[in-house]
Structures are given as C-alpha cells and as structure tokens.
Coordinates of C-alpha atoms in Angstrom, one line a residue:
X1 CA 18.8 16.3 -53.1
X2 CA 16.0 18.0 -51.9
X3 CA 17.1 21.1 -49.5
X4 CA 15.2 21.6 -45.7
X5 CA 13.7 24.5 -45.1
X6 CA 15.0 26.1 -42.8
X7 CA 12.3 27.6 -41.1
X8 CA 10.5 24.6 -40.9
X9 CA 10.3 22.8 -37.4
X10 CA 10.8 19.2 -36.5
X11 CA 7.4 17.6 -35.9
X12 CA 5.7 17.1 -32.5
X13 CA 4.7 13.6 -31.4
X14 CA 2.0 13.3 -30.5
X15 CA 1.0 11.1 -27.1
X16 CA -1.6 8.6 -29.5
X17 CA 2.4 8.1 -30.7
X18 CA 4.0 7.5 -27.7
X19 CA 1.6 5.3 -26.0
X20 CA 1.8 3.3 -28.8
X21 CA 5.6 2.9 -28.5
X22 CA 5.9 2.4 -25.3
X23 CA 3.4 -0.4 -25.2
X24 CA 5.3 -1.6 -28.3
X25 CA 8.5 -1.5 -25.9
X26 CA 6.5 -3.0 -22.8
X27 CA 5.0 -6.7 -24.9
X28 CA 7.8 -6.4 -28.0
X29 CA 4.9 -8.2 -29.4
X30 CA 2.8 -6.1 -31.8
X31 CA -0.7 -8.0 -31.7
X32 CA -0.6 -7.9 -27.6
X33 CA 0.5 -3.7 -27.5
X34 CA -2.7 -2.9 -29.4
X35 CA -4.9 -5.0 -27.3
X36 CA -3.1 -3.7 -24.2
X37 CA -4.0 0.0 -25.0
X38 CA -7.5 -0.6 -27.2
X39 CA -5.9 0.1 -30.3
X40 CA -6.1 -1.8 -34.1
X41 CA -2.9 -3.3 -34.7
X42 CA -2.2 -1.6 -38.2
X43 CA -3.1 1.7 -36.3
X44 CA -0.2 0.8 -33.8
X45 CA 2.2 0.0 -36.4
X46 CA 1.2 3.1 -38.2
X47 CA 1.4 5.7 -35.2
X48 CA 4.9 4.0 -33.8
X49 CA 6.4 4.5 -38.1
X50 CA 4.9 8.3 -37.7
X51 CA 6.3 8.5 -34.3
X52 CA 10.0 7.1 -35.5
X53 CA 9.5 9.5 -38.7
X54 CA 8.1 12.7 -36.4
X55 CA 11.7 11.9 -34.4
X56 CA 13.8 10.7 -37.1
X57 CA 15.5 7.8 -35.5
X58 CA 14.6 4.2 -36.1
X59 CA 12.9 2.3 -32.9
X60 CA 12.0 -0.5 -33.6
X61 CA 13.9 -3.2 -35.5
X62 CA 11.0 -5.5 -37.2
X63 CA 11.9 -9.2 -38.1
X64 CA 9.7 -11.8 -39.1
X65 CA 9.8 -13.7 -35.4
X66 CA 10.1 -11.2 -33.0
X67 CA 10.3 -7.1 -32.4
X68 CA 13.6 -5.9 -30.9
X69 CA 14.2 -2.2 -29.6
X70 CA 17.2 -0.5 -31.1
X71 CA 19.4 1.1 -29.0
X72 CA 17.8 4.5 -29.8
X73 CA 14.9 2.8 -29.3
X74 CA 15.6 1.4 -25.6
X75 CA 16.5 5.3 -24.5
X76 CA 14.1 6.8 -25.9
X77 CA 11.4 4.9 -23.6
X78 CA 12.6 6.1 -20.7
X79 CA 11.6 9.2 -21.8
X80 CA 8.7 8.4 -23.6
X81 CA 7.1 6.6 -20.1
X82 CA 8.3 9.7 -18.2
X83 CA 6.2 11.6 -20.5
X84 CA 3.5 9.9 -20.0
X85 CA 3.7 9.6 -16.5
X86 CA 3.6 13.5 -15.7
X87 CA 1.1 13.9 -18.2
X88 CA -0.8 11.3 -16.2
X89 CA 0.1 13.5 -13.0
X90 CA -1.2 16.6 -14.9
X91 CA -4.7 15.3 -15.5
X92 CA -5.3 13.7 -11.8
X93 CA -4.4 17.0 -10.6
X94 CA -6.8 18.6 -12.8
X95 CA -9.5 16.1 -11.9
X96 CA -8.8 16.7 -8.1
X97 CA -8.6 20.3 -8.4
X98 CA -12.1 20.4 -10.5
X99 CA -13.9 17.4 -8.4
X100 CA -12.1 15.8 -5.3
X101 CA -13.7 12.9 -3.8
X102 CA -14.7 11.5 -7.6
X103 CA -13.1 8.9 -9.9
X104 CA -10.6 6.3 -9.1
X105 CA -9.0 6.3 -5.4
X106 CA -6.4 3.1 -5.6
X107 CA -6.0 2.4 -1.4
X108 CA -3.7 -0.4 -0.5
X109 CA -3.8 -1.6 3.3
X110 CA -1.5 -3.9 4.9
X111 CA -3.1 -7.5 5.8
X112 CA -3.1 -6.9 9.8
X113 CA -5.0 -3.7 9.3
X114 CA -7.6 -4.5 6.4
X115 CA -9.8 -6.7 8.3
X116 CA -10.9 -4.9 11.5
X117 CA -10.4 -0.9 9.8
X118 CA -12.0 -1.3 6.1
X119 CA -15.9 -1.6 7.6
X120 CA -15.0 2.1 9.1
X121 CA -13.6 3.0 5.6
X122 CA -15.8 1.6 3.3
X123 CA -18.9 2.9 5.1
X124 CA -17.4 6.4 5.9
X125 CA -16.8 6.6 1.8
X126 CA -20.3 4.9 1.0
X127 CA -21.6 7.9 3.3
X128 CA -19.6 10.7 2.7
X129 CA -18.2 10.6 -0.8
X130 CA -20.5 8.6 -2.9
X131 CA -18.5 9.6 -5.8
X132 CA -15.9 8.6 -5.1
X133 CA -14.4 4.7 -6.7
X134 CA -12.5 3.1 -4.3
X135 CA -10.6 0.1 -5.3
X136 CA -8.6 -1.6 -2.6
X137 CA -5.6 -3.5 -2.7
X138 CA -4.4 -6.1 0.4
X139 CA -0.9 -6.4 0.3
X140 CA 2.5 -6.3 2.5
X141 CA 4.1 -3.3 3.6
X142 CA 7.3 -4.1 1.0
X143 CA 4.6 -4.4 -2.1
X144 CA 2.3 -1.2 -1.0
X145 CA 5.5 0.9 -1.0
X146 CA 6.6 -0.3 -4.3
X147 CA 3.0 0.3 -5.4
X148 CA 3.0 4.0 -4.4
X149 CA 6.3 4.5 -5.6
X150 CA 5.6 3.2 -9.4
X151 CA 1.9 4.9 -9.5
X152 CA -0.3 2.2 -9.0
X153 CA -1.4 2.8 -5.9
X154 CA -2.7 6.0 -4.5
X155 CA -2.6 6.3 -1.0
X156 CA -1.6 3.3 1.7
X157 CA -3.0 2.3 5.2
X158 CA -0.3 0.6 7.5
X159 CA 1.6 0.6 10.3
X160 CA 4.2 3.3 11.0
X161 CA 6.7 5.3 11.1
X162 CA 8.1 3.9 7.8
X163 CA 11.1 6.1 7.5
X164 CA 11.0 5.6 3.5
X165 CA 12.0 8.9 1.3
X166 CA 9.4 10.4 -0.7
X167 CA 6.4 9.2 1.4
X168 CA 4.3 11.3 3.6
X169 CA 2.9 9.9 6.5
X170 CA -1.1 11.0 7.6
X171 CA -1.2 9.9 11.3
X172 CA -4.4 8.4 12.3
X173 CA -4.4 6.9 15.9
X174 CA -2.0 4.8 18.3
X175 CA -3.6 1.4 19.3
X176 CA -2.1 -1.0 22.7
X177 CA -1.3 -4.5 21.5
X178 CA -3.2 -7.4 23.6
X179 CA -2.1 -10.6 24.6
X180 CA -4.0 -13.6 23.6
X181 CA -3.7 -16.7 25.4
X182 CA -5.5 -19.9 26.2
X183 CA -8.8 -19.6 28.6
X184 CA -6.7 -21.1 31.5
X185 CA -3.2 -19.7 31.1
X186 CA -2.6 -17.6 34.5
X187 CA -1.8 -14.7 32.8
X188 CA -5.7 -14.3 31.3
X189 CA -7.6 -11.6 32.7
X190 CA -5.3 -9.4 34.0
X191 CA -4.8 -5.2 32.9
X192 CA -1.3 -4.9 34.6
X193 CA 1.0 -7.3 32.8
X194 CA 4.4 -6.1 33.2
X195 CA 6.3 -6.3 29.3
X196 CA 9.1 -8.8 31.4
X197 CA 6.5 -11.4 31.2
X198 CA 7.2 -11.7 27.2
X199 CA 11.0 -12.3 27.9
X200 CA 10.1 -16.0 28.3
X201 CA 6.3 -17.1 26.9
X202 CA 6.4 -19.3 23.9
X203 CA 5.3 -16.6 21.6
X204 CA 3.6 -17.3 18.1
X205 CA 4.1 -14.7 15.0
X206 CA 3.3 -13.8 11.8
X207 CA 5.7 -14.9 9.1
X208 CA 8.3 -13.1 7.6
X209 CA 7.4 -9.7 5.8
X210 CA 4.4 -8.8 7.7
X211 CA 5.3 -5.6 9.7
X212 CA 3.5 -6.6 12.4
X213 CA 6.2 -9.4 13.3
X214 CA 9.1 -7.2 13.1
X215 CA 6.8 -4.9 15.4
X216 CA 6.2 -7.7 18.2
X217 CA 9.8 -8.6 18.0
X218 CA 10.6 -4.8 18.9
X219 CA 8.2 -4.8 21.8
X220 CA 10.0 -8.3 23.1
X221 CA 13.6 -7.0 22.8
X222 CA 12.6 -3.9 24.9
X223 CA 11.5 -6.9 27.3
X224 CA 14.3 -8.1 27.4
X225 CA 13.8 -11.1 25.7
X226 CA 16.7 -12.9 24.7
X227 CA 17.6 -14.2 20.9
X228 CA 17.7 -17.9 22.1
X229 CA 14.0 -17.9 23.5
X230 CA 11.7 -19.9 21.6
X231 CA 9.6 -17.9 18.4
X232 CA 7.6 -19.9 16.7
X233 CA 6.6 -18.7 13.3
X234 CA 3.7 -21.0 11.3
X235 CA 1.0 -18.2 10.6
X236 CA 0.4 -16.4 7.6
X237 CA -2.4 -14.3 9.2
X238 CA -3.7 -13.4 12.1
X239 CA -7.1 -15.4 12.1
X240 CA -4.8 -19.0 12.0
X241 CA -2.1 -17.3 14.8
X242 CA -5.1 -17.2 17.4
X243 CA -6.4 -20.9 16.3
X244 CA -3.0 -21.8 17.2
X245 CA -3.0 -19.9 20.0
X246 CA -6.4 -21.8 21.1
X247 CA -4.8 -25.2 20.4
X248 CA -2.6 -24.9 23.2
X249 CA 0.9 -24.1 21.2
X250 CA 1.6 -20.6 22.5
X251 CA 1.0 -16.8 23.2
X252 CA 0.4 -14.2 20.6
X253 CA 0.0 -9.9 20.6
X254 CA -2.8 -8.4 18.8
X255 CA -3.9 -5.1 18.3
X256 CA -6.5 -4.0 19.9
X257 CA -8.0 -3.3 16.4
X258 CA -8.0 -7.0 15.6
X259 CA -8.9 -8.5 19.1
X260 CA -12.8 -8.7 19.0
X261 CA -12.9 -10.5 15.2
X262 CA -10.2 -12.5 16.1
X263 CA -11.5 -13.5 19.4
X264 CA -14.7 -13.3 21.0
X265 CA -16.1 -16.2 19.2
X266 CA -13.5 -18.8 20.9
X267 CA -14.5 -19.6 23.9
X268 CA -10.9 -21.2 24.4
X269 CA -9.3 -18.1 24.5
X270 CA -9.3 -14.9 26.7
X271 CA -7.1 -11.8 26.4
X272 CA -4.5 -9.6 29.2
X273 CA -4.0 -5.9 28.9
X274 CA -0.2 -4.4 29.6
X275 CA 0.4 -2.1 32.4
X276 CA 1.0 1.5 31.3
X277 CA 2.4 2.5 28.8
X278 CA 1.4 -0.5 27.2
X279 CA 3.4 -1.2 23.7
X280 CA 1.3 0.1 21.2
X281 CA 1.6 1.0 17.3
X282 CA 1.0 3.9 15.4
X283 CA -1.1 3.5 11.9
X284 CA -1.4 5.9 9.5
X285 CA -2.0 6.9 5.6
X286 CA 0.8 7.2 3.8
X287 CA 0.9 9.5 0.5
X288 CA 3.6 10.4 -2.5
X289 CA 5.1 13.7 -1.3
X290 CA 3.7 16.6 -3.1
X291 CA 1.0 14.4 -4.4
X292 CA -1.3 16.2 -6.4
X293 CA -4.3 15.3 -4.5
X294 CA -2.8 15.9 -1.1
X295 CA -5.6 18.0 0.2
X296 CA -7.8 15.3 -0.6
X297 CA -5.8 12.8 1.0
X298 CA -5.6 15.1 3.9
X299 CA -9.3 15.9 4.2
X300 CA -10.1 12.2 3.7
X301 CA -7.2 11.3 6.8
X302 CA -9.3 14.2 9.0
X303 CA -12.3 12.2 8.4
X304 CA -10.8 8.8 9.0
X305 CA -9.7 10.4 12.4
X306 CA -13.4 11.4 13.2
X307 CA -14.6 8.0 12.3
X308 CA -12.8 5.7 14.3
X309 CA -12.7 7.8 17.3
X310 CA -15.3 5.2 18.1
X311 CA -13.1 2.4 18.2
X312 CA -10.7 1.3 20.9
X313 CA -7.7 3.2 19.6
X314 CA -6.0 7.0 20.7
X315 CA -6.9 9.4 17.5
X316 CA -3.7 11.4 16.6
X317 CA -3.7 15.2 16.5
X318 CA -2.9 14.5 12.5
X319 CA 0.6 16.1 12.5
X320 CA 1.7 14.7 9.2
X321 CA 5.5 13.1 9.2
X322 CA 8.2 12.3 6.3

C-alpha cells in the first residue's frame, strides 16, 4: 500500500467544482445541471468526480434512472451553496466599491406602489445613472421579502414599517389616503371628513395579501369600525376596486399616489380628503442589513427623496429604521 506523504495537503476545490455540484444537487438530473450553468455535460460529470476526489467523500450516487445525493452528499451542499453565496457577496461588493450605479440592480415594488412611483424611478435612473441595469420585479410584500432574504432581489419599494429582522428600511415620504366614491355620494368633495365616517360606509378592498388591505383595515379600526360591518373584498388591484367603486357597489381609500391614474378619467367618480391628521402611510426602500452596496442604496433613496418631492406626498428626513 502506497504511504501519504505527509507533508502533502488535501486538495482545494475549486468553485468551477462546486457550482457544478450544487447544480447537480439543485436538478438531480445531469443533462439539465450543465445547461442550467453553461456547462458540457461530460465536463460536469468530470468537475463533480474531481470535486468528490479533491474532498474524498462520495456525493453522488449514479444509477442508470436517476441521481441520488448521498448523505455526505446532501450536507455538504449546504455548505457548498453558502460558499457560493459569499463569494457572490464578495464580488458585488467589489463591483460596487469599483463602480456604483453600474450592472444589475434587481428592485422589487409592491403592486399598489409600482404603478403611480416607477415613471419617477425609471426616469430618475434613465437620467442620472445610465449605467446602471435596472430590472424590476412586481410582487406582494410576503414574496419581495422572501426575495431579499434568498438574494434575488436587491432592494424593495413598499409600504412600511415592516418590522421584519435583517431588513433596513430607507424612508422616502408619508402620503394621506383619499376616499373615492361615486360623483353623487354626499360625502364627495369635501377636505374635512372626520375618520368616524368609515365606521359604517360599505367599504371595497384589495384581496388578501396586499399590504394595502391590512393598512385600510388599521385606519377603520382606529374609526372605530366594528368587525360586523360590511367589507367587501372582489379586487385584485386597484384599477378594478375604483371600477367597482364607479358601479355603484361601495367606497374605497387610495393613496394619494394612486388617485390621479386611478381617477381622473371617470367621470363617475370624485374624491374627499380627511380632516387632519389624515391617515396616511409611510413607503420606503427596504435593503439587507449590512448590504454591501448600502451606500449605493442610500445615495440612490436621497435621490428618490429629491425626485418625488414633486409629487403629492411629505418627503422624509431619510432617518433609516430596522
């Protein structure tokens, strides 16, 4: 038997190695790993075999229908994903530290803010930071977080405070809600609605899991509306809440953001402004904690601030929370 040297060191694997494997572990299919990451399928096979040798445990058990993990195998791509990851982390903060405002910025809004905020966005970017690749991503408040949490997202616009661990919230302005109503009802027109007047309209909301429902259900508790008065809930965004609200089947609150879009062009609707302090939310960016690129992110939230001063909202002082 051949003896080991013994100043001889294991061998290092190398990350060609681990991607390989853990796209291995992600499909269990061999054919659909390699296309997954760009790579030959006999060079996969080959760089997982050097990868099980460079460890010396077996990974992968190989059988003529299917690929299994071993145990070994199963724990060792934890680790081998949590390599990748922070090597991941390691070059975006070396790309942000050489060039901010270039390469990929991954934004994910909420559905009751993309509509009436991304023009400001998307032209402040186009103008300012022409570099820079924004790609955005419409989705509810549960899915963005999940989004930041794993990676794929980069930085969220929504409503707040979220009061979620590991996120950092970038205030950006406080905006009144609005009440929208048919052209007749005897509320429209008026800028001193008292919040009472909620406790017993047949209000219309958004379905479940948009923040925005669980916000105008806040503001109508504080009414003092009761649980037994009448919610209807049949819209999955705003733009079909105010059609309903135009066909005569209730009230609805909007955010001031939204009001114009959703509105002006109905002439069977009009709008009434709460007295002071009118309910209101707060939205804001929200980023990983110690994100590498939190400068950025806070450079880009300053000029978000400037940017929409223009429209009918209160621009934060930008103390960041969480």
């Amino acid at each position: 038997m051949a003896q080991s040297n013994q100043g001889s060191r294991p061998k290092q694997p190398s990350l060609s190695q681990l991607r390989a494997f853990v796209a291995v572990a992600e499909h269990l299919h061999f054919r659909d790993a390699a296309a997954a990451i760009g790579m030959s399928q006999p060079a996969l096979s080959g760089a997982v075999s050097a990868l099980e040798e460079a460890l010396g445990v077996q990974l992968i058990e190989r059988t003529t229908r299917k690929v299994l993990l071993s145990p070994a195998g199963e724990r060792l791509a934890v680790r081998a994903r949590a390599v990748l990851e922070a090597v991941g982390e390691l070059m975006e903060e070396a790309e942000a530290v050489r060039a901010p405002f270039t390469g990929v910025l991954r934004l994910g809004v909420i559905p009751t803010v993309a509509p009436y905020l991304l023009p400001t966005v998307l032209r402040l970017v186009h103008e300012r930071y022409p570099e820079l690749d924004l790609q955005v991503h419409e989705e509810q408040t549960s899915s963005l977080l999940e989004g930041l949490a794993a990676g794929r997202l980069d930085l969220l616009l929504l409503a707040v405070p979220l009061g979620v661990p590991g996120v950092t919230e970038l205030p950006l302005f406080d905006e009144d809600f609005v009440l929208v109503m048919e052209r007749h009802h005897w509320l429209g027109g008026r800028a001193d609605i008292p919040r009472e007047a909620l406790r017993e309209l047949p209000l219309l909301l958004l379905d479940e899991g948009h923040c925005l429902r669980d916000q105008a259900l806040d503001i109508c508790r504080e009414a003092g509306r009761t649980e037994g008065a009448p919610v209807t809930t049949t819209a999955a965004g705003l733009s079909t809440l105010v059609q309903l609200v135009a066909g005569g089947l209730g009230v609805t609150l909007l955010p001031r953001t939204a009001v114009t879009v959703e509105t002006d062009r109905n002439e069977a609707l009009t709008t009434g402004y709460f007295a002071e302090p009118a309910p209101s939310r707060r939205v804001a960016l929200g980023m990983r904690t110690g994100a590498a690129r939190h400068e950025e992110f806070e450079e880009f939230a300053a000029a978000l601030r400037e940017a929409m001063a223009v429209l009918p909202v209160r621009v934060t002082d930008g103390t960041r929370t969480g």
